[in-house]
Coordinates of C-alpha atoms in Angstrom, one line a residue:
X6 CA 0.0 0.0 0.0
X7 CA 1.5 3.3 -1.1
X8 CA 2.1 6.1 1.5
X9 CA 1.0 9.6 0.5
X10 CA 2.9 12.5 2.1
X11 CA 1.0 15.7 2.7
X12 CA 2.5 18.7 0.8
X13 CA 4.2 21.4 2.9
X14 CA 2.1 24.5 3.4
X15 CA 2.9 27.2 1.0
X16 CA 0.9 29.9 3.0
X17 CA 3.5 32.6 3.7
X18 CA 1.1 34.2 6.2
X19 CA 0.7 31.2 8.4
X20 CA 2.0 31.9 11.9
X21 CA 5.2 30.2 12.9
X22 CA 4.9 27.9 15.8
X23 CA 7.4 28.6 18.6
X24 CA 9.9 25.9 19.3
X25 CA 9.8 24.3 22.7
X26 CA 12.8 25.2 24.9
X27 CA 15.6 22.7 24.9
X28 CA 15.4 20.3 27.7
X29 CA 18.3 20.3 30.1
X30 CA 19.4 17.7 32.5
X31 CA 18.3 19.8 35.5
X32 CA 14.9 21.1 34.2
X33 CA 13.2 19.0 36.8
X34 CA 14.7 21.0 39.7
X35 CA 14.5 24.5 38.2
X36 CA 14.0 27.1 40.9
X37 CA 11.0 29.5 40.4
X38 CA 12.1 33.0 39.4
X39 CA 10.2 34.5 42.3
X40 CA 12.3 32.5 44.7
X41 CA 15.5 33.5 43.0
X42 CA 14.6 37.2 43.1
X43 CA 13.5 37.2 46.6
X44 CA 15.8 38.9 49.1
X45 CA 17.6 36.6 51.6
X46 CA 15.8 36.2 54.9
X47 CA 17.9 37.1 57.8
X48 CA 17.0 34.9 60.6
X49 CA 18.2 34.5 64.2
X50 CA 21.4 32.9 62.9
X51 CA 22.2 36.1 60.9
X52 CA 21.6 38.3 63.9
X53 CA 23.8 36.1 66.0
X54 CA 26.6 36.3 63.5
X55 CA 26.4 40.1 63.6
X56 CA 26.4 40.2 67.4
X57 CA 29.4 37.8 67.4
X58 CA 31.3 40.1 65.0
X59 CA 30.4 43.2 67.0
X60 CA 31.7 41.6 70.2
X61 CA 35.2 41.0 68.6
X62 CA 36.0 38.0 70.8
X63 CA 39.5 37.5 69.4
X64 CA 40.4 41.2 70.0
X65 CA 39.0 41.1 73.5
X66 CA 41.0 38.0 74.2
X67 CA 44.2 39.7 72.9
X68 CA 43.4 42.7 75.0
X69 CA 42.9 40.6 78.1
X70 CA 46.1 38.7 77.5
X71 CA 48.0 42.0 77.0
X72 CA 46.6 43.4 80.2
X73 CA 47.7 40.3 82.1
X74 CA 51.2 40.6 80.6
X75 CA 51.4 44.3 81.6
X76 CA 50.2 43.6 85.1
X77 CA 53.0 41.0 85.5
X78 CA 55.3 44.0 84.8
X79 CA 53.5 46.1 87.3
X80 CA 51.8 48.2 84.6
X81 CA 48.1 49.0 84.7
X82 CA 46.7 50.5 81.4
X83 CA 44.0 53.1 81.5
X84 CA 40.3 52.3 80.9
X85 CA 39.2 51.3 77.4
X86 CA 42.7 50.1 76.5
X87 CA 42.2 47.9 73.4
X88 CA 44.3 45.6 71.2
X89 CA 43.3 44.6 67.7
X90 CA 44.8 41.4 66.2
X91 CA 48.1 40.2 67.5
X92 CA 49.3 41.0 71.0
X93 CA 52.1 43.6 71.2
X94 CA 55.6 42.3 71.8
X95 CA 56.9 43.8 75.0
X96 CA 60.7 43.5 75.4
X97 CA 63.0 44.8 78.2
X98 CA 62.7 45.6 81.9
X99 CA 61.8 49.3 81.6
X100 CA 58.6 51.0 82.4
X101 CA 55.5 51.7 80.2
X102 CA 52.7 54.1 81.0
X103 CA 49.5 53.7 79.1
X104 CA 46.7 56.2 79.3
X105 CA 42.9 55.8 78.7
X106 CA 41.5 54.6 75.3
X107 CA 44.9 53.7 73.9
X108 CA 44.6 51.5 70.9
X109 CA 47.3 49.1 69.5
X110 CA 46.5 47.6 66.1
X111 CA 48.3 44.4 65.3
X112 CA 46.2 42.7 62.7
X113 CA 49.0 42.6 60.1
X114 CA 52.0 42.8 62.3
X115 CA 52.2 43.3 66.1
X116 CA 53.3 46.5 67.7
X117 CA 56.8 46.1 69.2
X118 CA 57.8 48.0 72.4
X119 CA 61.4 47.6 73.5
X120 CA 62.2 49.5 76.7
X121 CA 65.5 49.1 78.4
X122 CA 65.9 49.0 82.2
X123 CA 65.6 52.5 83.6
X124 CA 63.9 53.8 80.4
X125 CA 60.2 55.0 80.1
X126 CA 57.7 54.8 77.3
X127 CA 54.6 56.9 77.7
X128 CA 51.4 56.5 75.6
X129 CA 49.0 59.3 76.5
X130 CA 45.2 59.2 76.4
X131 CA 43.7 58.1 73.0
X132 CA 47.1 57.5 71.3
X133 CA 46.8 55.1 68.4
X134 CA 49.7 52.8 67.2
X135 CA 49.1 51.0 63.9
X136 CA 50.4 47.7 62.7
X137 CA 54.1 47.1 62.8
X138 CA 55.0 50.2 64.8
X139 CA 58.3 49.9 66.8
X140 CA 59.3 51.9 69.8
X141 CA 62.9 51.3 70.8
X142 CA 63.5 53.1 74.0
X143 CA 66.8 53.4 76.0
X144 CA 65.9 56.7 77.6
X145 CA 62.4 58.1 77.1
X146 CA 59.8 58.1 74.3
X147 CA 56.7 60.1 75.0
X148 CA 53.7 59.9 72.6
X149 CA 51.2 62.6 73.4
X150 CA 47.4 62.5 73.5
X151 CA 45.4 61.9 70.3
X152 CA 48.6 61.0 68.4
X153 CA 48.2 58.8 65.3
X154 CA 51.2 56.7 64.5
X155 CA 51.0 55.0 61.1
X156 CA 51.9 51.5 60.1
X157 CA 55.6 50.5 60.2
X158 CA 56.8 53.6 61.9
X159 CA 60.0 53.4 64.0
X160 CA 60.8 55.7 66.9
X161 CA 64.3 55.0 68.3
X162 CA 65.9 57.1 70.9
X163 CA 69.4 55.6 70.4
X164 CA 71.7 55.0 67.5
X165 CA 73.0 51.8 69.2
X166 CA 76.6 52.2 67.8
X167 CA 79.1 55.0 67.6
X168 CA 79.7 56.5 64.1
X169 CA 83.4 57.4 64.6
X170 CA 86.1 55.9 66.6
X171 CA 86.1 57.4 70.0
X172 CA 82.5 58.5 69.8
X173 CA 79.9 57.4 72.3
X174 CA 76.5 55.9 71.6
X175 CA 73.9 58.6 71.3
X176 CA 70.9 58.3 73.6
X177 CA 68.3 61.2 73.6
X178 CA 64.6 61.3 74.4
X179 CA 61.9 61.5 71.7
X180 CA 58.7 63.6 72.5
X181 CA 55.6 63.9 70.4
X182 CA 53.1 66.6 71.3
X183 CA 49.3 66.5 71.1
X184 CA 47.5 65.4 68.0
X185 CA 50.6 64.5 66.0
X186 CA 50.2 62.3 62.9
X187 CA 53.0 60.2 61.5
X188 CA 52.4 58.6 58.1
X189 CA 53.4 55.1 57.1
X190 CA 57.0 54.2 57.6
X191 CA 58.2 57.4 59.3
X192 CA 61.5 57.1 61.2
X193 CA 62.1 59.4 64.2
X194 CA 65.7 59.5 65.4
X195 CA 67.1 60.3 68.8
X196 CA 66.6 63.7 70.4
X197 CA 63.6 64.8 68.2
X198 CA 60.7 66.8 69.5
X199 CA 57.6 67.1 67.3
X200 CA 55.1 69.9 68.2
X201 CA 51.3 69.8 68.6
X202 CA 49.2 69.1 65.4
X203 CA 52.3 68.4 63.3
X204 CA 52.2 66.0 60.4
X205 CA 55.1 63.9 59.0
X206 CA 54.5 62.5 55.5
X207 CA 55.0 58.8 54.8
X208 CA 58.5 57.5 54.5
X209 CA 60.1 60.6 56.1
X210 CA 63.2 60.4 58.3
X211 CA 63.0 63.0 61.1
X212 CA 66.5 64.1 62.3
X213 CA 65.6 67.5 63.9
X214 CA 62.8 69.1 65.9
X215 CA 59.5 69.9 64.1
X216 CA 57.6 73.0 65.3
X217 CA 53.9 72.8 66.0
X218 CA 51.3 72.8 63.2
X219 CA 53.7 72.1 60.4
X220 CA 53.9 69.4 57.7
X221 CA 57.3 67.9 57.0
X222 CA 58.4 65.4 54.4
X223 CA 61.5 63.8 52.8
X224 CA 64.8 62.3 53.9
X225 CA 66.0 64.1 55.9
X226 CA 62.6 65.6 56.6
X227 CA 62.1 69.3 55.9
X228 CA 59.3 71.8 56.0
X229 CA 56.6 71.5 53.4
X230 CA 53.7 73.7 54.6
X231 CA 51.7 74.9 57.6
X232 CA 48.8 73.0 59.1
X233 CA 45.5 75.0 59.2
X234 CA 43.8 74.2 62.4
X235 CA 42.4 75.6 65.6
X236 CA 44.3 75.0 68.9
X237 CA 41.7 72.5 70.1
X238 CA 41.6 70.5 66.8
X239 CA 41.6 66.7 67.1
X240 CA 42.0 64.4 64.1
X241 CA 39.3 61.8 63.7

């Protein structure tokens, strides 16, 4: 028996039928679009995570451990003293005075305080030392209130070795006034005093006194410009 094939339609105006979408191996578990577009629901576990982060348990543990280490040296920090990240490295038998709301940030590298017997390091109220700061003190280093010490700064009040035969080792105090800001990697050498509100640009090497409310930069550091501020100005 012969099979007759129906001729294809020649009607150019006949509507084209849409092709069905290609079936994929995961079509049976496709997520409805409404569920995809819906915002995530924050449940009790989300609130708990935020509370846990706000409590900063690791930082609080580092702060507690640092307080205990300081107490063993007979040092009692002021209230709201806080350590972020790694505990500071405390070296030597000298004294350290720490005011209220002093912050030491050691999340990348710990703050290192080396204070020889008979020497004194003073961190006044609300001083902030960033990661990798080193204080090497054989006489006295004083960091005034509201000072901001940038990452990897070094304040050293001794040159450790004589330069010329017959010379002695130089040891001279370093003093930072109120609201001083040292940028990243600043080096402050023995005998330097930096006045209130002064700013030292990143990478500078300070070999001489800096008057109040001035910006210095370079190696050796030199005057760049004046700081415009009121006497009671505090950097945030």
